[in-house]
Each structure stands twice: as structure tokens, then as C-alpha cells.
CSV table of C-alpha atoms in Angstrom, one decimal:
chain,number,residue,atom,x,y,z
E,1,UNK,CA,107.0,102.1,113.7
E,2,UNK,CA,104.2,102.0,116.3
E,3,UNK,CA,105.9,105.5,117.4
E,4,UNK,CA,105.4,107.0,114.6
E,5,UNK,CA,102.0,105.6,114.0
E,6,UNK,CA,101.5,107.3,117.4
E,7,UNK,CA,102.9,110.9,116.5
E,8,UNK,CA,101.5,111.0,112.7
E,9,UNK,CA,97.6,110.3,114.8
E,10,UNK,CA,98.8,112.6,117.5
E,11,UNK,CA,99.8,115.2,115.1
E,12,UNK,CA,96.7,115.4,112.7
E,13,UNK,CA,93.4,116.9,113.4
E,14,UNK,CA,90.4,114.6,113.8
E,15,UNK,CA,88.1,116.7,115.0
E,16,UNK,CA,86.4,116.8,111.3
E,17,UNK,CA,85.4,113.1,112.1
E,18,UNK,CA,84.7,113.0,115.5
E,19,UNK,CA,80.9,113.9,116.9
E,20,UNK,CA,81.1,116.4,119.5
E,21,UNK,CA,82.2,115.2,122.7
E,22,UNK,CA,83.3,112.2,120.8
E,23,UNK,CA,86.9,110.9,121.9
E,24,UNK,CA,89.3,108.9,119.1
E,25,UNK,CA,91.4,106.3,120.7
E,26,UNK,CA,94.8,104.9,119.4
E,27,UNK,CA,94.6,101.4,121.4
E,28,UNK,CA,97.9,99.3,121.9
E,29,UNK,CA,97.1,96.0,122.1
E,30,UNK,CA,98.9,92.8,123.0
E,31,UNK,CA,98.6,89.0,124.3
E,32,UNK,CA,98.3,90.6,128.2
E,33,UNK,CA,97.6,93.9,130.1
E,34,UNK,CA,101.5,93.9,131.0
E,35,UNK,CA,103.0,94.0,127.2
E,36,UNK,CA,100.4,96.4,125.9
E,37,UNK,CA,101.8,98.5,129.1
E,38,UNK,CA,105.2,98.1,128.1
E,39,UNK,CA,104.5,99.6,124.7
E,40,UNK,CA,101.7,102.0,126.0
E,41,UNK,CA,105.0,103.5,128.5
E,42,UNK,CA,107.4,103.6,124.9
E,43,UNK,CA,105.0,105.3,123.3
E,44,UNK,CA,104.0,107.9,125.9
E,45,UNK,CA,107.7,108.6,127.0
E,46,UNK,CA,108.7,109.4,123.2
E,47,UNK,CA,105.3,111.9,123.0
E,48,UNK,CA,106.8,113.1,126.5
E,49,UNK,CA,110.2,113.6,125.2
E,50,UNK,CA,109.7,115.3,121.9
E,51,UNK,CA,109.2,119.1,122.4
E,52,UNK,CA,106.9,119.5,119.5
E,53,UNK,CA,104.9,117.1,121.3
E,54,UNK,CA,105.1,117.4,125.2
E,55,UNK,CA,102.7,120.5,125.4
E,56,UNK,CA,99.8,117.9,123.6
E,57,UNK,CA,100.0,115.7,126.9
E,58,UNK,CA,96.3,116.7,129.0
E,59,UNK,CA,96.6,114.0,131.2
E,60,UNK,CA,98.2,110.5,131.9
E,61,UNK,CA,96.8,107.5,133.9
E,62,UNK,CA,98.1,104.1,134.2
E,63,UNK,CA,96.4,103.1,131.0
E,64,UNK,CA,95.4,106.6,128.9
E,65,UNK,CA,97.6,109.2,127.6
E,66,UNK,CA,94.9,111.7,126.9
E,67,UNK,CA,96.1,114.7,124.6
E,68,UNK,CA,94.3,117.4,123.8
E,69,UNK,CA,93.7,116.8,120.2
E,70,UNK,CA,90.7,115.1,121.7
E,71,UNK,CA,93.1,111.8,121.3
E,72,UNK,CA,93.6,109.0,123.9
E,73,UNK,CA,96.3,106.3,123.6
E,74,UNK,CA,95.1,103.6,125.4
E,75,UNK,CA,96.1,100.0,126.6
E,76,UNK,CA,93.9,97.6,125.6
E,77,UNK,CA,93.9,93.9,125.9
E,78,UNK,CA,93.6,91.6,122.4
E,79,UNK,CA,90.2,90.7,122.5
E,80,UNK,CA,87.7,90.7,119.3
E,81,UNK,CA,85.0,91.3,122.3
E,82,UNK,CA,86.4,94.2,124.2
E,83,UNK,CA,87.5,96.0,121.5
E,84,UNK,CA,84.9,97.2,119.7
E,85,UNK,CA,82.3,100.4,119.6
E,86,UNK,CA,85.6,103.1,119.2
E,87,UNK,CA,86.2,105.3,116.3
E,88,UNK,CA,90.1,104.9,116.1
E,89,UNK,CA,92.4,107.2,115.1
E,90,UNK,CA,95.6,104.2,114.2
E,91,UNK,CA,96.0,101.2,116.5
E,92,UNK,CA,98.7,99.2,117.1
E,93,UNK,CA,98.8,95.3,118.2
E,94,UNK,CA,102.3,94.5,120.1
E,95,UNK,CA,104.0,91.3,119.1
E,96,UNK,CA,100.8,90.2,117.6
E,97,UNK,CA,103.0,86.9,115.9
E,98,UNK,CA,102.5,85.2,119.5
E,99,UNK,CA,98.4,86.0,119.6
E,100,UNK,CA,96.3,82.8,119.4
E,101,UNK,CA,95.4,81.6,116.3
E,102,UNK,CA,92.6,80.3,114.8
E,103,UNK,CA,93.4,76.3,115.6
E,104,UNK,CA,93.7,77.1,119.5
E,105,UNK,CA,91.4,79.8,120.6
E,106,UNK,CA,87.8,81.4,120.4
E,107,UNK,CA,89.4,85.0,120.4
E,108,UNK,CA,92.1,84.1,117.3
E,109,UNK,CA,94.1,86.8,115.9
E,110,UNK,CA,92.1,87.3,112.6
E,111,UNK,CA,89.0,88.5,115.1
E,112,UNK,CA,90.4,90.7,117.0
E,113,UNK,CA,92.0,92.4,113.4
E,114,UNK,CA,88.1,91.8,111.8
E,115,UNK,CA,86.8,93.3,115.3
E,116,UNK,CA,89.5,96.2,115.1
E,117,UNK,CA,88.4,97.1,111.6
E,118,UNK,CA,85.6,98.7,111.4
E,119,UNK,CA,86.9,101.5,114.0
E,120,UNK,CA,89.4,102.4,111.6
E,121,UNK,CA,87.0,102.9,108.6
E,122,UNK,CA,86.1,106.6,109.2
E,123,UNK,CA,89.8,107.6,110.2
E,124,UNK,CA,91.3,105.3,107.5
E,125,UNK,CA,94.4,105.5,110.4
E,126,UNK,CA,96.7,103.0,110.2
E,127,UNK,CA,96.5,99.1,112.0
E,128,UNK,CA,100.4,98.5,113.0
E,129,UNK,CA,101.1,95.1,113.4
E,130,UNK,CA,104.8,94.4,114.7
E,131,UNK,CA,106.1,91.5,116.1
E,132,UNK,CA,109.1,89.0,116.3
E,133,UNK,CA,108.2,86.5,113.6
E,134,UNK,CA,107.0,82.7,115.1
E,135,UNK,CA,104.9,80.4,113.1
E,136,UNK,CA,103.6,80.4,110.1
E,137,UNK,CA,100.6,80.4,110.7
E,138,UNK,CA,98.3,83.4,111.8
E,139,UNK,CA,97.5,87.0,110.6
E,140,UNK,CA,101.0,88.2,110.5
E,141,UNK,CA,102.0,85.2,108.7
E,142,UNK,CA,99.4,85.7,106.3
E,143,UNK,CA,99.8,89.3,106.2
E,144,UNK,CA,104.0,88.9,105.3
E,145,UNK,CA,103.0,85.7,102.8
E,146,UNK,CA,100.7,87.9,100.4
E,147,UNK,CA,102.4,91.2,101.0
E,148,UNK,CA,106.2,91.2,101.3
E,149,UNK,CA,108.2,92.2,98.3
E,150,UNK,CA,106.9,94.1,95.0
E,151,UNK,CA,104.0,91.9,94.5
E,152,UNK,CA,101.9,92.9,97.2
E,153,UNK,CA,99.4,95.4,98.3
E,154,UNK,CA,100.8,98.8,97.5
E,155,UNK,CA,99.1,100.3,100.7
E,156,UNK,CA,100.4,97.6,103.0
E,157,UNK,CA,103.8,97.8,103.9
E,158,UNK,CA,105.7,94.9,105.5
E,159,UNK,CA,109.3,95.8,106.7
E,160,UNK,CA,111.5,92.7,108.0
E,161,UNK,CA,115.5,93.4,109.1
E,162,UNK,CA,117.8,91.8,111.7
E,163,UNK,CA,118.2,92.9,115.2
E,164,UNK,CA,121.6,94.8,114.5
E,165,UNK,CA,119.7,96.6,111.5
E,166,UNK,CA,116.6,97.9,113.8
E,167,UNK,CA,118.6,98.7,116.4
E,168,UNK,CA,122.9,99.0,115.8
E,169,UNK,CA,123.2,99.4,119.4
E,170,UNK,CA,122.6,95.6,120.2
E,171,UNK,CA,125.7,93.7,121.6
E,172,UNK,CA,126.6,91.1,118.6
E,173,UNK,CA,128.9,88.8,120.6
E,174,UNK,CA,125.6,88.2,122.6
E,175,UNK,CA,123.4,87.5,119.7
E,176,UNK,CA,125.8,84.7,118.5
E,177,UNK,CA,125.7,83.0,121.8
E,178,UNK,CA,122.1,82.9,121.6
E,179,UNK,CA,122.7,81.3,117.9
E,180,UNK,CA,125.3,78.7,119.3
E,181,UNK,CA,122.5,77.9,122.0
E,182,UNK,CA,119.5,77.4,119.4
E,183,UNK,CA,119.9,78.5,115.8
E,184,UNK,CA,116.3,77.7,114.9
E,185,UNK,CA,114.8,79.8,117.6
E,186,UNK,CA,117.3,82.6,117.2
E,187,UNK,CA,117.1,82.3,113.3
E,188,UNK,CA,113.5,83.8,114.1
E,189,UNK,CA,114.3,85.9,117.0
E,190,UNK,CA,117.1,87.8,115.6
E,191,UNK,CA,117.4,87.6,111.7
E,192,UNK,CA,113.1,88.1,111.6
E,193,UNK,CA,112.7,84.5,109.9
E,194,UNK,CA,109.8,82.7,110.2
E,195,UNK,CA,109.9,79.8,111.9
E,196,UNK,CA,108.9,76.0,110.0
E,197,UNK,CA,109.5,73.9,113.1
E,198,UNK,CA,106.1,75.0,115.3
């Protein structure tokens, strides 16, 4: 999903809504520097592998892809206060379940999504949350509570499935060990159930 968010802002041209000179940013945001890098490296070795896409690469540090749509994907931590003042293009916030929430921390979940906001109004790109279910608590709780199924918001889509579902590869003998170990925590780690013990 955050992939595809990645090619589809990649792929269009924003220059109609950029100000000249102006750059638009896809950030990938996480909990810490080192998991928005891990999807930051996903994201830039799929735009690296896919020939449609390779010859939109300009340059690459350890923290932009710069394409020359006038597009960076960037690395950003999750921080309401750092990530503001950028005219985004999509965003993406990595495993965003496991953020803070608003009972144990001044930069909570909902402010960085209320910070991240506003740099999405003049793209209308898309904010792609996707995580491994925990609490029920937070935004992502929130977001799946009024959304999931054919009740909710029409232009929000929430998409739940099993490990073996997103990805038939995964080893299944494996998977039950880790259910024989701890059913609760696997229950929400590889079935996508929220959890109702934390």
C-alpha cells in the first residue's frame, strides 16, 4: 500500500501546485529514524526496480529519494513539531498502531496526523496509515472503529487480512509456533486483530 501511494505521487504531475522552485515531499514517518529508514529503502528499491520508474530517480541520499518530477521521498521522524511547513504530495506513517497516544505523550498520534494535514490540503494526496494492529486505543484504532466495513467513509479505505493473505510466501508452521507461544499477541500480530488486553 505505501508503495503504491509512492508510485501513484511519483507518477502524477504536481507541478500545477507547486510555486516555482517549490519541492513536494512524500514523508515516511515512523516511531524512530531507523523504521521510517527501513520503509524509506522498500520504497526506493521498488521505484529503483520498476523500469517505468528507474529513469525518475535524480538523486538518492541516506534520507531523500529526489526524482525529478520535482518530488522527494523523504524520512521523517513522527513528530507534530518537525513536520510541518511542506506541501505534500501523499505521506505515509509506518506502523503508526505503536506511535504514542494521547494518555502517554505530548507528541500523541492524533497531532502528528492534525500536524500532517494541512500539507496534504493542496495535493489532496493520500495519508497512508499501515501498521500491525495493538491497542485500541489511538488514531488507527479510531480510524478502523468508524471506518471498517460498508458504513464508513466512502473515501477512507481500511484493508485488514492475515499474514498468509498479504503475503502467501510466509512459512505457516512458523506462524503457529508463535500462536502456541502467545495466542493473544499473535491473534494481533498475524490474524490483524486488535488487541483488548493493553
Amino acid at each position: 500500500m505505501g508503495v503504491l501511494a509512492a508510485y501513484l505521487a511519483c507518477c502524477v504531475d504536481h507541478r500545477s501546485i507547486l510555486a516555482p522552485g517549490e519541492i513536494g515531499v512524500l514523508p515516511v514517518l515512523a516511531e524512530t529514524r531507523t523504521q521510517a529508514s527501513n520503509a524509506f529503502n522498500f520504497i526506493s528499491g521498488a521505484i529503483a526496480a520498476a523500469p517505468a520508474l528507474r529513469s525518475l530517480i535524480a538523486g538518492r541520499t541516506a534520507d531523500t529519494l529526489s526524482l525529478s518530477t520535482g518530488i522527494d521521498v523523504t524520512v521523517r521522524p513522527a513528530s507534530f513539531r518537525t513536520i510541518r511547513g511542506s506541501t505534500f504530495v501523499a505521506a505515509i506513517c509506518d506502523e503508526c498502531a505503536f506511535w504514542r497516544t494521547e494518555d502517554n505523550s505530548a507528541n500523541a498520534d492524533i497531532e502528528i496526523i492534525r500536524a500532517l494535514r494541512p500539507g496534504l490540503l493542496i495535493s489532496k494526496g493520500p495519508l497512508v496509515a499501515i501498521s500491525s494492529p495493538y491497542a485500541k486505543k489511538g488514531y488507527l484504532w479510531n480510524t478502523y472503529r468508524k471506518n471498517f466495513g460498508a458504513d464508513g467513509n466512502p473515501k477512507i479505505l481500511v484493508a485488514q487480512a492475515a499474514s498468509q493473505i498479504m503475503n502467501p510466501c510466509v512459512d505457516m508452521d512458523w506462524i503457529q509456533a508463535q500462536f502456541d507461544e502467545d495466542p493473544v499477541a499473535s491473534e494481533a500480530e498475524f490474524n490483524a486483530v486488535f488487541r483488548s488486553d493493553v
